[in-house]
GROMACS .gro file of C-alpha atoms in nm:
model
  154
    1MET     CA    1   0.000   0.000   0.000
    2GLN     CA    2   0.148   0.333  -0.102
    3LYS     CA    3   0.198   0.585   0.179
    4GLY     CA    4  -0.054   0.868   0.158
    5SER     CA    5  -0.274   0.681  -0.090
    6VAL     CA    6  -0.652   0.671  -0.075
    7ASN     CA    7  -0.630   0.299   0.014
    8GLU     CA    8  -0.397   0.373   0.307
    9LEU     CA    9  -0.631   0.643   0.437
   10PHE     CA   10  -0.932   0.408   0.430
   11PHE     CA   11  -0.734   0.117   0.576
   12CYS     CA   12  -0.602   0.324   0.868
   13THR     CA   13  -0.944   0.476   0.934
   14PHE     CA   14  -1.124   0.141   0.952
   15VAL     CA   15  -0.853  -0.050   1.137
   16SER     CA   16  -0.841   0.210   1.415
   17MET     CA   17  -1.219   0.235   1.437
   18LYS     CA   18  -1.387   0.072   1.738
   19LEU     CA   19  -1.678  -0.128   1.605
   20LYS     CA   20  -2.013  -0.079   1.774
   21ILE     CA   21  -2.243  -0.370   1.855
   22LEU     CA   22  -2.608  -0.362   1.959
   23LEU     CA   23  -2.673  -0.649   2.201
   24VAL     CA   24  -3.039  -0.725   2.278
   25GLU     CA   25  -3.061  -0.992   2.550
   26ASP     CA   26  -3.328  -1.018   2.820
   27ASP     CA   27  -3.121  -1.238   3.053
   28LEU     CA   28  -2.940  -0.966   3.248
   29ASN     CA   29  -2.656  -1.191   3.369
   30LEU     CA   30  -2.586  -1.341   3.027
   31GLY     CA   31  -2.610  -0.996   2.869
   32LEU     CA   32  -2.349  -0.860   3.111
   33VAL     CA   33  -2.113  -1.152   3.049
   34ILE     CA   34  -2.143  -1.117   2.670
   35ALA     CA   35  -2.105  -0.737   2.681
   36ASP     CA   36  -1.801  -0.760   2.910
   37HIS     CA   37  -1.640  -1.021   2.687
   38LEU     CA   38  -1.699  -0.810   2.375
   39LYS     CA   39  -1.559  -0.501   2.547
   40LEU     CA   40  -1.245  -0.697   2.634
   41GLN     CA   41  -1.218  -0.769   2.260
   42ASN     CA   42  -1.223  -0.390   2.201
   43TYR     CA   43  -1.583  -0.358   2.081
   44GLU     CA   44  -1.817  -0.084   2.191
   45VAL     CA   45  -2.138  -0.245   2.316
   46VAL     CA   46  -2.482  -0.093   2.363
   47SER     CA   47  -2.723  -0.324   2.546
   48ALA     CA   48  -3.101  -0.349   2.559
   49GLU     CA   49  -3.319  -0.592   2.756
   50ASP     CA   50  -3.626  -0.609   2.531
   51GLY     CA   51  -3.702  -0.577   2.162
   52ALA     CA   52  -3.872  -0.238   2.183
   53GLU     CA   53  -3.577  -0.088   2.373
   54GLY     CA   54  -3.345  -0.250   2.118
   55LEU     CA   55  -3.529  -0.081   1.832
   56VAL     CA   56  -3.511   0.258   2.005
   57LYS     CA   57  -3.137   0.218   2.063
   58PHE     CA   58  -3.086   0.102   1.704
   59ASN     CA   59  -3.259   0.417   1.579
   60GLU     CA   60  -3.049   0.636   1.812
   61GLY     CA   61  -2.710   0.497   1.711
   62ARG     CA   62  -2.500   0.370   1.429
   63PHE     CA   63  -2.402   0.004   1.466
   64ASN     CA   64  -2.177  -0.240   1.283
   65LEU     CA   65  -2.345  -0.556   1.412
   66CYS     CA   66  -2.666  -0.653   1.592
   67ILE     CA   67  -2.676  -0.954   1.825
   68LEU     CA   68  -3.035  -1.044   1.908
   69ASP     CA   69  -3.197  -1.296   2.137
   70VAL     CA   70  -3.522  -1.432   1.991
   71MET     CA   71  -3.743  -1.477   2.297
   72LEU     CA   72  -3.756  -1.115   2.411
   73PRO     CA   73  -4.028  -0.932   2.603
   74VAL     CA   74  -4.236  -0.662   2.429
   75LEU     CA   75  -4.101  -0.729   2.077
   76ASP     CA   76  -3.949  -1.067   1.985
   77GLY     CA   77  -3.610  -1.092   1.812
   78PHE     CA   78  -3.751  -1.202   1.476
   79SER     CA   79  -3.981  -0.898   1.462
   80LEU     CA   80  -3.697  -0.674   1.577
   81ALA     CA   81  -3.476  -0.809   1.296
   82GLN     CA   82  -3.749  -0.734   1.042
   83ASP     CA   83  -3.779  -0.377   1.175
   84ILE     CA   84  -3.401  -0.334   1.162
   85ARG     CA   85  -3.394  -0.468   0.805
   86ARG     CA   86  -3.651  -0.207   0.698
   87ILE     CA   87  -3.414   0.062   0.830
   88ASN     CA   88  -3.081  -0.091   0.724
   89ALA     CA   89  -3.066  -0.379   0.478
   90GLU     CA   90  -2.691  -0.432   0.510
   91ILE     CA   91  -2.612  -0.451   0.882
   92PRO     CA   92  -2.518  -0.802   0.994
   93ILE     CA   93  -2.762  -0.962   1.237
   94LEU     CA   94  -2.659  -1.255   1.457
   95PHE     CA   95  -2.931  -1.440   1.645
   96LEU     CA   96  -2.815  -1.580   1.980
   97THR     CA   97  -3.099  -1.793   2.115
   98ALA     CA   98  -3.213  -2.111   2.288
   99LYS     CA   99  -3.452  -2.182   1.998
  100SER     CA  100  -3.272  -2.464   1.822
  101MET     CA  101  -3.538  -2.620   1.599
  102THR     CA  102  -3.476  -2.611   1.225
  103GLU     CA  103  -3.804  -2.421   1.179
  104ASP     CA  104  -3.681  -2.149   1.416
  105LYS     CA  105  -3.352  -2.116   1.229
  106ILE     CA  106  -3.536  -2.086   0.898
  107LYS     CA  107  -3.766  -1.823   1.050
  108GLY     CA  108  -3.458  -1.633   1.174
  109PHE     CA  109  -3.296  -1.628   0.832
  110GLU     CA  110  -3.627  -1.530   0.670
  111ALA     CA  111  -3.659  -1.245   0.922
  112GLY     CA  112  -3.328  -1.105   0.799
  113GLY     CA  113  -3.069  -1.281   1.012
  114ASP     CA  114  -2.723  -1.345   0.871
  115ASP     CA  115  -2.615  -1.594   1.136
  116TYR     CA  116  -2.779  -1.807   1.405
  117LEU     CA  117  -2.609  -1.944   1.716
  118THR     CA  118  -2.794  -2.155   1.972
  119LYS     CA  119  -2.751  -2.143   2.351
  120PRO     CA  120  -2.561  -2.283   2.523
  121PHE     CA  121  -2.274  -2.180   2.299
  122SER     CA  122  -1.897  -2.193   2.294
  123ILE     CA  123  -1.737  -1.853   2.354
  124GLN     CA  124  -1.476  -1.938   2.090
  125GLU     CA  125  -1.745  -2.009   1.831
  126PHE     CA  126  -1.926  -1.690   1.933
  127GLU     CA  127  -1.604  -1.487   1.885
  128LEU     CA  128  -1.546  -1.637   1.540
  129ARG     CA  129  -1.900  -1.562   1.431
  130VAL     CA  130  -1.877  -1.202   1.557
  131LYS     CA  131  -1.545  -1.158   1.375
  132GLY     CA  132  -1.694  -1.307   1.058
  133ASP     CA  133  -1.993  -1.073   1.070
  134GLN     CA  134  -1.761  -0.783   1.155
  135ALA     CA  135  -1.539  -0.865   0.854
  136PHE     CA  136  -1.846  -0.846   0.631
  137GLU     CA  137  -1.940  -0.507   0.776
  138ILE     CA  138  -1.587  -0.366   0.740
  139SER     CA  139  -1.571  -0.483   0.377
  140PHE     CA  140  -1.907  -0.322   0.310
  141LEU     CA  141  -1.801   0.005   0.478
  142ILE     CA  142  -1.472   0.020   0.290
  143PHE     CA  143  -1.641  -0.054  -0.043
  144SER     CA  144  -1.916   0.202   0.024
  145GLU     CA  145  -1.668   0.470   0.126
  146PHE     CA  146  -1.426   0.390  -0.156
  147SER     CA  147  -1.695   0.377  -0.426
  148SER     CA  148  -1.836   0.713  -0.311
  149LYS     CA  149  -1.490   0.875  -0.350
  150VAL     CA  150  -1.368   0.707  -0.667
  151SER     CA  151  -1.533   0.684  -1.003
  152LEU     CA  152  -1.505   0.325  -1.123
  153THR     CA  153  -1.541   0.232  -1.486
  154CYS     CA  154  -1.597  -0.139  -1.532
   0.00000   0.00000   0.00000
């Protein structure tokens, strides 16, 4: 990468950026453990305990990833994902839930989920899935930013 190039500028901007995650989990203890673990991995985490609060926080902030429980009070995770998708079609959504039936997984993907992890889960698998969803978001951000600055002729 050439020093001072457009690519270097974008690379440095996105590498130094702290990614922001919306975590919607109604189990307070599990939510705290997940949020603390993500913060130790250098993520910024905004937490909500029900789907309606999650939607409000989503509308108030700019996030790089949403992690949603499914069985939430007020507004369930599938409905929340659909509402988020109406606002932002690109943001990665990871369902983290005890609902492990194939029908539930299909419903999650149909609601707009990009990934689905069932509880109980391995923290290592969770980290890999978050990093995978984060990599997608970074690629999308870089492409969006780059394509808005450079005229491409293909």
